[in-house]
Amino acid sequence: MLLENKNAVIYGGGGAIGGAVARAFAREGAKVHLAGHTLAKLEEVAEAIRSAGGAAETAPVDALDEQAVDAHADAVAAEAGSLDISFNLITHGDVQGIPMVEMSLDDYTRPVVTAVTTTFLTMRAAARHMIRQGSGVILAFGGSGDPMRDYYLGGLQVAFEAIESMRRQLSAELGSHGVRVVTLRTGGVPETIPEGFDGREAIVEGIEKLTLLGRAATLEDVGNAAVFAASDWARTLTATTVNISCGALID
């Protein structure tokens, strides 16, 4: 098992991507600590993990609340004995499909402010414990990418670029403490788009058309890549990205 005896905190653990990552981590031996707004969704993921023989704990945590984030990270480290992996997968509240010139300031800046705030709080909370341990992995999700013609992303890409800047800075600061910081980049995960969502078919087709492989990453792919990035098999990776876009994003 690649993550045996590791303690992983996943913010947004009740969501599609958060749940997929949590299940993959648990499958590889990690004890997952699911944090998020809706306890019922967290418990649904936790029960699936427990039913498969894994270990999972849940806690209602507002990942934008400084005291709540710090208290939860402190509790995990104290009770579990370590905090080895931290992955923030909460939604940023971005608005898409509207040209910049027609957007309100609040709609454009909301995902940027949300992303910077929650990334700072959760990375800082984990890093404080990882520095003391002399080890740990902080993962980010999103990454850089070029805007697409005729598709309006609002502040989404600005938020991702901000996270990347934070990832670079934190990587430089934490490397000497044995702590790695890595981003997972996708070109979109079709399974995260709900069935029945207006225009879903066209969006999925657009995501797949941009790839070199003719297919997009699945939730299982994201989970497996996250396991690799968090494991000792990736111990040489920090200050970098793991590109799982199927060629939609060319390095």
PDB file of C-alpha atoms in Angstrom:
ATOM      1  CA  MET A   1       0.000   0.000   0.000  1.00  0.00           C
ATOM      2  CA  LEU A   2       1.482   3.306  -1.112  1.00  0.00           C
ATOM      3  CA  LEU A   3       0.020   5.412   1.713  1.00  0.00           C
ATOM      4  CA  GLU A   4       0.046   2.982   4.614  1.00  0.00           C
ATOM      5  CA  ASN A   5      -0.053   4.684   8.037  1.00  0.00           C
ATOM      6  CA  LYS A   6      -0.464   8.139   6.471  1.00  0.00           C
ATOM      7  CA  ASN A   7      -3.029  10.653   7.726  1.00  0.00           C
ATOM      8  CA  ALA A   8      -4.648  12.688   4.972  1.00  0.00           C
ATOM      9  CA  VAL A   9      -6.927  15.712   5.349  1.00  0.00           C
ATOM     10  CA  ILE A  10      -9.226  16.367   2.391  1.00  0.00           C
ATOM     11  CA  TYR A  11     -11.182  19.616   2.353  1.00  0.00           C
ATOM     12  CA  GLY A  12     -14.294  19.276   0.233  1.00  0.00           C
ATOM     13  CA  GLY A  13     -14.206  15.541   0.854  1.00  0.00           C
ATOM     14  CA  GLY A  14     -17.911  15.156   0.151  1.00  0.00           C
ATOM     15  CA  GLY A  15     -17.634  16.401  -3.434  1.00  0.00           C
ATOM     16  CA  ALA A  16     -17.072  14.373  -6.580  1.00  0.00           C
ATOM     17  CA  ILE A  17     -13.306  14.920  -6.798  1.00  0.00           C
ATOM     18  CA  GLY A  18     -12.775  15.027  -3.045  1.00  0.00           C
ATOM     19  CA  GLY A  19     -14.650  11.762  -2.632  1.00  0.00           C
ATOM     20  CA  ALA A  20     -12.710  10.071  -5.431  1.00  0.00           C
ATOM     21  CA  VAL A  21      -9.397  11.143  -3.909  1.00  0.00           C
ATOM     22  CA  ALA A  22     -10.508  10.041  -0.444  1.00  0.00           C
ATOM     23  CA  ARG A  23     -11.476   6.583  -1.668  1.00  0.00           C
ATOM     24  CA  ALA A  24      -8.178   6.204  -3.523  1.00  0.00           C
ATOM     25  CA  PHE A  25      -6.151   7.327  -0.485  1.00  0.00           C
ATOM     26  CA  ALA A  26      -8.023   4.921   1.795  1.00  0.00           C
ATOM     27  CA  ARG A  27      -7.581   2.062  -0.665  1.00  0.00           C
ATOM     28  CA  GLU A  28      -3.818   2.624  -0.443  1.00  0.00           C
ATOM     29  CA  GLY A  29      -3.807   2.501   3.359  1.00  0.00           C
ATOM     30  CA  ALA A  30      -4.221   6.139   4.435  1.00  0.00           C
ATOM     31  CA  LYS A  31      -6.598   7.204   7.163  1.00  0.00           C
ATOM     32  CA  VAL A  32      -8.626   9.973   5.580  1.00  0.00           C
ATOM     33  CA  HIS A  33     -10.032  12.930   7.488  1.00  0.00           C
ATOM     34  CA  LEU A  34     -12.877  14.407   5.467  1.00  0.00           C
ATOM     35  CA  ALA A  35     -13.676  18.054   6.107  1.00  0.00           C
ATOM     36  CA  GLY A  36     -16.436  20.136   4.581  1.00  0.00           C
ATOM     37  CA  HIS A  37     -19.663  22.072   4.980  1.00  0.00           C
ATOM     38  CA  THR A  38     -22.200  19.243   4.655  1.00  0.00           C
ATOM     39  CA  LEU A  39     -21.721  16.439   7.159  1.00  0.00           C
ATOM     40  CA  ALA A  40     -24.212  14.156   5.391  1.00  0.00           C
ATOM     41  CA  LYS A  41     -22.144  14.185   2.179  1.00  0.00           C
ATOM     42  CA  LEU A  42     -18.939  13.578   4.118  1.00  0.00           C
ATOM     43  CA  GLU A  43     -20.513  10.642   5.954  1.00  0.00           C
ATOM     44  CA  GLU A  44     -21.689   9.130   2.673  1.00  0.00           C
ATOM     45  CA  VAL A  45     -18.112   9.034   1.403  1.00  0.00           C
ATOM     46  CA  ALA A  46     -16.799   7.862   4.785  1.00  0.00           C
ATOM     47  CA  GLU A  47     -19.299   4.987   4.948  1.00  0.00           C
ATOM     48  CA  ALA A  48     -18.282   3.800   1.480  1.00  0.00           C
ATOM     49  CA  ILE A  49     -14.644   3.833   2.596  1.00  0.00           C
ATOM     50  CA  ARG A  50     -15.389   1.979   5.829  1.00  0.00           C
ATOM     51  CA  SER A  51     -17.488  -0.607   3.975  1.00  0.00           C
ATOM     52  CA  ALA A  52     -14.469  -1.305   1.768  1.00  0.00           C
ATOM     53  CA  GLY A  53     -12.271  -1.820   4.842  1.00  0.00           C
ATOM     54  CA  GLY A  54     -10.713   1.641   4.972  1.00  0.00           C
ATOM     55  CA  ALA A  55     -10.491   4.210   7.755  1.00  0.00           C
ATOM     56  CA  ALA A  56     -12.271   7.556   7.555  1.00  0.00           C
ATOM     57  CA  GLU A  57     -13.246  10.339   9.934  1.00  0.00           C
ATOM     58  CA  THR A  58     -15.490  13.318   9.207  1.00  0.00           C
ATOM     59  CA  ALA A  59     -15.756  16.837  10.590  1.00  0.00           C
ATOM     60  CA  PRO A  60     -17.800  19.901   9.615  1.00  0.00           C
ATOM     61  CA  VAL A  61     -15.163  22.502   8.777  1.00  0.00           C
ATOM     62  CA  ASP A  62     -15.520  25.815   6.964  1.00  0.00           C
ATOM     63  CA  ALA A  63     -12.287  25.927   4.949  1.00  0.00           C
ATOM     64  CA  LEU A  64     -12.588  29.728   4.804  1.00  0.00           C
ATOM     65  CA  ASP A  65     -12.645  30.062   8.588  1.00  0.00           C
ATOM     66  CA  GLU A  66      -9.156  30.562  10.031  1.00  0.00           C
ATOM     67  CA  GLN A  67      -9.941  29.293  13.523  1.00  0.00           C
ATOM     68  CA  ALA A  68     -11.903  26.292  12.261  1.00  0.00           C
ATOM     69  CA  VAL A  69      -9.134  25.222   9.865  1.00  0.00           C
ATOM     70  CA  ASP A  70      -6.393  25.583  12.479  1.00  0.00           C
ATOM     71  CA  ALA A  71      -8.396  23.783  15.167  1.00  0.00           C
ATOM     72  CA  HIS A  72      -9.210  20.854  12.878  1.00  0.00           C
ATOM     73  CA  ALA A  73      -5.617  20.442  11.678  1.00  0.00           C
ATOM     74  CA  ASP A  74      -4.373  20.605  15.278  1.00  0.00           C
ATOM     75  CA  ALA A  75      -6.917  17.982  16.337  1.00  0.00           C
ATOM     76  CA  VAL A  76      -5.988  15.608  13.520  1.00  0.00           C
ATOM     77  CA  ALA A  77      -2.267  15.900  14.271  1.00  0.00           C
ATOM     78  CA  ALA A  78      -2.827  15.436  18.020  1.00  0.00           C
ATOM     79  CA  GLU A  79      -5.217  12.490  17.785  1.00  0.00           C
ATOM     80  CA  ALA A  80      -3.730  10.679  14.792  1.00  0.00           C
ATOM     81  CA  GLY A  81      -0.099  11.431  15.628  1.00  0.00           C
ATOM     82  CA  SER A  82       0.726  13.145  12.332  1.00  0.00           C
ATOM     83  CA  LEU A  83      -0.678  15.159   9.460  1.00  0.00           C
ATOM     84  CA  ASP A  84       0.965  13.741   6.351  1.00  0.00           C
ATOM     85  CA  ILE A  85      -1.138  14.870   3.390  1.00  0.00           C
ATOM     86  CA  SER A  86      -3.353  17.907   2.858  1.00  0.00           C
ATOM     87  CA  PHE A  87      -5.510  18.424  -0.225  1.00  0.00           C
ATOM     88  CA  ASN A  88      -7.951  21.312  -0.661  1.00  0.00           C
ATOM     89  CA  LEU A  89     -10.735  20.485  -3.123  1.00  0.00           C
ATOM     90  CA  ILE A  90     -13.500  22.887  -2.126  1.00  0.00           C
ATOM     91  CA  THR A  91     -15.442  24.753  -4.803  1.00  0.00           C
ATOM     92  CA  HIS A  92     -14.523  28.377  -5.441  1.00  0.00           C
ATOM     93  CA  GLY A  93     -17.913  29.693  -6.545  1.00  0.00           C
ATOM     94  CA  ASP A  94     -16.823  30.632 -10.054  1.00  0.00           C
ATOM     95  CA  VAL A  95     -19.294  31.853 -12.660  1.00  0.00           C
ATOM     96  CA  GLN A  96     -18.680  30.694 -16.233  1.00  0.00           C
ATOM     97  CA  GLY A  97     -20.305  31.294 -19.602  1.00  0.00           C
ATOM     98  CA  ILE A  98     -20.471  35.100 -19.299  1.00  0.00           C
ATOM     99  CA  PRO A  99     -17.993  37.378 -21.145  1.00  0.00           C
ATOM    100  CA  MET A 100     -15.736  39.453 -18.881  1.00  0.00           C
ATOM    101  CA  VAL A 101     -17.202  42.666 -20.241  1.00  0.00           C
ATOM    102  CA  GLU A 102     -20.662  41.591 -19.057  1.00  0.00           C
ATOM    103  CA  MET A 103     -19.666  40.170 -15.655  1.00  0.00           C
ATOM    104  CA  SER A 104     -20.121  41.864 -12.304  1.00  0.00           C
ATOM    105  CA  LEU A 105     -17.014  42.577 -10.255  1.00  0.00           C
ATOM    106  CA  ASP A 106     -18.219  40.278  -7.466  1.00  0.00           C
ATOM    107  CA  ASP A 107     -18.769  37.315  -9.808  1.00  0.00           C
ATOM    108  CA  TYR A 108     -15.319  37.729 -11.326  1.00  0.00           C
ATOM    109  CA  THR A 109     -13.357  38.192  -8.116  1.00  0.00           C
ATOM    110  CA  ARG A 110     -15.256  35.730  -5.890  1.00  0.00           C
ATOM    111  CA  PRO A 111     -13.374  32.591  -7.000  1.00  0.00           C
ATOM    112  CA  VAL A 112     -10.052  34.415  -6.779  1.00  0.00           C
ATOM    113  CA  VAL A 113     -10.622  35.635  -3.230  1.00  0.00           C
ATOM    114  CA  THR A 114     -12.073  32.276  -2.182  1.00  0.00           C
ATOM    115  CA  ALA A 115      -9.214  30.285  -3.717  1.00  0.00           C
ATOM    116  CA  VAL A 116      -6.462  32.444  -2.211  1.00  0.00           C
ATOM    117  CA  THR A 117      -8.098  32.536   1.212  1.00  0.00           C
ATOM    118  CA  THR A 118      -8.829  28.831   1.577  1.00  0.00           C
ATOM    119  CA  THR A 119      -5.529  27.761  -0.003  1.00  0.00           C
ATOM    120  CA  PHE A 120      -3.563  30.005   2.337  1.00  0.00           C
ATOM    121  CA  LEU A 121      -5.406  28.820   5.447  1.00  0.00           C
ATOM    122  CA  THR A 122      -5.279  25.090   4.723  1.00  0.00           C
ATOM    123  CA  MET A 123      -1.708  25.080   3.402  1.00  0.00           C
ATOM    124  CA  ARG A 124      -0.510  27.056   6.407  1.00  0.00           C
ATOM    125  CA  ALA A 125      -2.318  24.813   8.889  1.00  0.00           C
ATOM    126  CA  ALA A 126      -0.789  21.679   7.373  1.00  0.00           C
ATOM    127  CA  ALA A 127       2.676  23.169   6.886  1.00  0.00           C
ATOM    128  CA  ARG A 128       3.038  24.081  10.554  1.00  0.00           C
ATOM    129  CA  HIS A 129       2.675  20.429  11.525  1.00  0.00           C
ATOM    130  CA  MET A 130       4.695  19.100   8.599  1.00  0.00           C
ATOM    131  CA  ILE A 131       7.643  21.359   9.473  1.00  0.00           C
ATOM    132  CA  ARG A 132       7.710  19.861  12.958  1.00  0.00           C
ATOM    133  CA  GLN A 133       7.509  16.351  11.502  1.00  0.00           C
ATOM    134  CA  GLY A 134      10.146  17.009   8.867  1.00  0.00           C
ATOM    135  CA  SER A 135       7.886  15.517   6.187  1.00  0.00           C
ATOM    136  CA  GLY A 136       4.558  15.886   4.422  1.00  0.00           C
ATOM    137  CA  VAL A 137       2.830  16.536   1.111  1.00  0.00           C
ATOM    138  CA  ILE A 138       0.514  19.424   0.261  1.00  0.00           C
ATOM    139  CA  LEU A 139      -1.477  18.966  -2.935  1.00  0.00           C
ATOM    140  CA  ALA A 140      -3.289  21.603  -4.981  1.00  0.00           C
ATOM    141  CA  PHE A 141      -5.788  21.178  -7.805  1.00  0.00           C
ATOM    142  CA  GLY A 142      -6.268  23.139 -11.002  1.00  0.00           C
ATOM    143  CA  GLY A 143      -3.086  24.564 -12.412  1.00  0.00           C
ATOM    144  CA  SER A 144      -2.294  26.920 -15.253  1.00  0.00           C
ATOM    145  CA  GLY A 145      -3.882  26.724 -18.675  1.00  0.00           C
ATOM    146  CA  ASP A 146      -4.681  28.864 -21.685  1.00  0.00           C
ATOM    147  CA  PRO A 147      -8.167  30.388 -22.038  1.00  0.00           C
ATOM    148  CA  MET A 148     -10.335  28.743 -24.664  1.00  0.00           C
ATOM    149  CA  ARG A 149     -11.779  30.632 -27.615  1.00  0.00           C
ATOM    150  CA  ASP A 150     -15.542  31.169 -27.411  1.00  0.00           C
ATOM    151  CA  TYR A 151     -15.762  29.850 -23.840  1.00  0.00           C
ATOM    152  CA  TYR A 152     -15.972  32.282 -20.963  1.00  0.00           C
ATOM    153  CA  LEU A 153     -14.178  31.182 -17.787  1.00  0.00           C
ATOM    154  CA  GLY A 154     -14.774  34.235 -15.609  1.00  0.00           C
ATOM    155  CA  GLY A 155     -12.306  34.316 -12.712  1.00  0.00           C
ATOM    156  CA  LEU A 156     -11.662  30.546 -12.729  1.00  0.00           C
ATOM    157  CA  GLN A 157      -8.275  30.643 -14.433  1.00  0.00           C
ATOM    158  CA  VAL A 158      -7.174  33.682 -12.424  1.00  0.00           C
ATOM    159  CA  ALA A 159      -7.925  31.710  -9.260  1.00  0.00           C
ATOM    160  CA  PHE A 160      -5.915  28.730 -10.513  1.00  0.00           C
ATOM    161  CA  GLU A 161      -2.986  30.972 -11.467  1.00  0.00           C
ATOM    162  CA  ALA A 162      -3.044  32.456  -7.963  1.00  0.00           C
ATOM    163  CA  ILE A 163      -2.901  28.978  -6.433  1.00  0.00           C
ATOM    164  CA  GLU A 164       0.037  28.126  -8.675  1.00  0.00           C
ATOM    165  CA  SER A 165       1.919  31.200  -7.498  1.00  0.00           C
ATOM    166  CA  MET A 166       1.256  30.173  -3.899  1.00  0.00           C
ATOM    167  CA  ARG A 167       2.399  26.619  -4.669  1.00  0.00           C
ATOM    168  CA  ARG A 168       5.690  27.884  -6.087  1.00  0.00           C
ATOM    169  CA  GLN A 169       6.315  30.121  -3.090  1.00  0.00           C
ATOM    170  CA  LEU A 170       5.449  27.477  -0.505  1.00  0.00           C
ATOM    171  CA  SER A 171       7.530  24.844  -2.301  1.00  0.00           C
ATOM    172  CA  ALA A 172      10.578  27.092  -1.997  1.00  0.00           C
ATOM    173  CA  GLU A 173       9.915  27.772   1.670  1.00  0.00           C
ATOM    174  CA  LEU A 174       9.165  24.183   2.733  1.00  0.00           C
ATOM    175  CA  GLY A 175      11.673  22.182   0.718  1.00  0.00           C
ATOM    176  CA  SER A 176      14.372  22.419   3.367  1.00  0.00           C
ATOM    177  CA  HIS A 177      11.909  20.935   5.875  1.00  0.00           C
ATOM    178  CA  GLY A 178      11.270  17.853   3.740  1.00  0.00           C
ATOM    179  CA  VAL A 179       7.787  18.986   2.722  1.00  0.00           C
ATOM    180  CA  ARG A 180       6.629  18.685  -0.893  1.00  0.00           C
ATOM    181  CA  VAL A 181       4.022  20.835  -2.678  1.00  0.00           C
ATOM    182  CA  VAL A 182       2.524  19.579  -5.966  1.00  0.00           C
ATOM    183  CA  THR A 183      -0.404  20.564  -8.202  1.00  0.00           C
ATOM    184  CA  LEU A 184      -2.623  18.154 -10.142  1.00  0.00           C
ATOM    185  CA  ARG A 185      -3.653  19.664 -13.505  1.00  0.00           C
ATOM    186  CA  THR A 186      -6.588  18.450 -15.575  1.00  0.00           C
ATOM    187  CA  GLY A 187      -8.285  19.828 -18.636  1.00  0.00           C
ATOM    188  CA  GLY A 188     -11.651  19.074 -17.051  1.00  0.00           C
ATOM    189  CA  VAL A 189     -13.264  15.969 -15.552  1.00  0.00           C
ATOM    190  CA  PRO A 190     -16.582  15.208 -17.327  1.00  0.00           C
ATOM    191  CA  GLU A 191     -17.874  13.066 -14.453  1.00  0.00           C
ATOM    192  CA  THR A 192     -18.069  16.159 -12.261  1.00  0.00           C
ATOM    193  CA  ILE A 193     -20.751  17.639 -14.524  1.00  0.00           C
ATOM    194  CA  PRO A 194     -24.144  16.427 -13.246  1.00  0.00           C
ATOM    195  CA  GLU A 195     -26.357  14.373 -15.548  1.00  0.00           C
ATOM    196  CA  GLY A 196     -29.122  16.570 -16.890  1.00  0.00           C
ATOM    197  CA  PHE A 197     -27.010  19.728 -16.616  1.00  0.00           C
ATOM    198  CA  ASP A 198     -27.956  22.105 -19.428  1.00  0.00           C
ATOM    199  CA  GLY A 199     -25.420  21.780 -22.248  1.00  0.00           C
ATOM    200  CA  ARG A 200     -23.578  18.874 -20.600  1.00  0.00           C
ATOM    201  CA  GLU A 201     -23.069  16.940 -23.842  1.00  0.00           C
ATOM    202  CA  ALA A 202     -21.515  19.918 -25.601  1.00  0.00           C
ATOM    203  CA  ILE A 203     -19.228  20.660 -22.641  1.00  0.00           C
ATOM    204  CA  VAL A 204     -18.015  17.059 -22.430  1.00  0.00           C
ATOM    205  CA  GLU A 205     -17.458  16.967 -26.188  1.00  0.00           C
ATOM    206  CA  GLY A 206     -15.499  20.216 -25.966  1.00  0.00           C
ATOM    207  CA  ILE A 207     -13.278  18.877 -23.149  1.00  0.00           C
ATOM    208  CA  GLU A 208     -12.527  15.644 -25.003  1.00  0.00           C
ATOM    209  CA  LYS A 209     -11.934  17.403 -28.327  1.00  0.00           C
ATOM    210  CA  LEU A 210      -9.097  19.441 -26.810  1.00  0.00           C
ATOM    211  CA  THR A 211      -7.193  16.347 -25.646  1.00  0.00           C
ATOM    212  CA  LEU A 212      -4.535  14.515 -27.635  1.00  0.00           C
ATOM    213  CA  LEU A 213      -5.810  11.126 -26.491  1.00  0.00           C
ATOM    214  CA  GLY A 214      -9.429  11.719 -27.441  1.00  0.00           C
ATOM    215  CA  ARG A 215     -10.617  11.197 -23.864  1.00  0.00           C
ATOM    216  CA  ALA A 216     -10.550  13.112 -20.603  1.00  0.00           C
ATOM    217  CA  ALA A 217      -9.451  12.173 -17.104  1.00  0.00           C
ATOM    218  CA  THR A 218     -11.944  10.212 -15.021  1.00  0.00           C
ATOM    219  CA  LEU A 219     -12.492  10.563 -11.293  1.00  0.00           C
ATOM    220  CA  GLU A 220     -10.588   7.307 -10.858  1.00  0.00           C
ATOM    221  CA  ASP A 221      -7.678   8.789 -12.825  1.00  0.00           C
ATOM    222  CA  VAL A 222      -7.613  11.825 -10.527  1.00  0.00           C
ATOM    223  CA  GLY A 223      -7.622   9.618  -7.445  1.00  0.00           C
ATOM    224  CA  ASN A 224      -4.815   7.422  -8.742  1.00  0.00           C
ATOM    225  CA  ALA A 225      -2.679  10.421  -9.715  1.00  0.00           C
ATOM    226  CA  ALA A 226      -3.232  11.971  -6.287  1.00  0.00           C
ATOM    227  CA  VAL A 227      -2.104   8.721  -4.629  1.00  0.00           C
ATOM    228  CA  PHE A 228       1.080   8.740  -6.680  1.00  0.00           C
ATOM    229  CA  ALA A 229       1.810  12.411  -5.989  1.00  0.00           C
ATOM    230  CA  ALA A 230       1.277  11.932  -2.244  1.00  0.00           C
ATOM    231  CA  SER A 231       3.330   8.736  -2.016  1.00  0.00           C
ATOM    232  CA  ASP A 232       7.039   8.114  -1.609  1.00  0.00           C
ATOM    233  CA  TRP A 233       7.113   6.989  -5.235  1.00  0.00           C
ATOM    234  CA  ALA A 234       6.912  10.727  -6.039  1.00  0.00           C
ATOM    235  CA  ARG A 235       9.447  11.756  -3.392  1.00  0.00           C
ATOM    236  CA  THR A 236      11.498  13.641  -6.006  1.00  0.00           C
ATOM    237  CA  LEU A 237       8.532  15.779  -7.065  1.00  0.00           C
ATOM    238  CA  THR A 238       7.969  19.208  -5.575  1.00  0.00           C
ATOM    239  CA  ALA A 239       7.474  22.727  -6.927  1.00  0.00           C
ATOM    240  CA  THR A 240       5.860  21.120  -9.972  1.00  0.00           C
ATOM    241  CA  THR A 241       2.648  19.813 -11.484  1.00  0.00           C
ATOM    242  CA  VAL A 242       1.325  16.379 -12.390  1.00  0.00           C
ATOM    243  CA  ASN A 243      -0.383  16.826 -15.759  1.00  0.00           C
ATOM    244  CA  ILE A 244      -3.330  14.445 -16.143  1.00  0.00           C
ATOM    245  CA  SER A 245      -5.102  16.402 -18.877  1.00  0.00           C
ATOM    246  CA  CYS A 246      -4.706  13.671 -21.543  1.00  0.00           C
ATOM    247  CA  GLY A 247      -2.748  16.207 -23.593  1.00  0.00           C
ATOM    248  CA  ALA A 248      -5.220  19.079 -23.394  1.00  0.00           C
ATOM    249  CA  LEU A 249      -2.535  21.040 -21.568  1.00  0.00           C
ATOM    250  CA  ILE A 250       0.832  20.766 -23.300  1.00  0.00           C
ATOM    251  CA  ASP A 251       3.918  21.391 -21.171  1.00  0.00           C
TER     252      ASP A 251
END
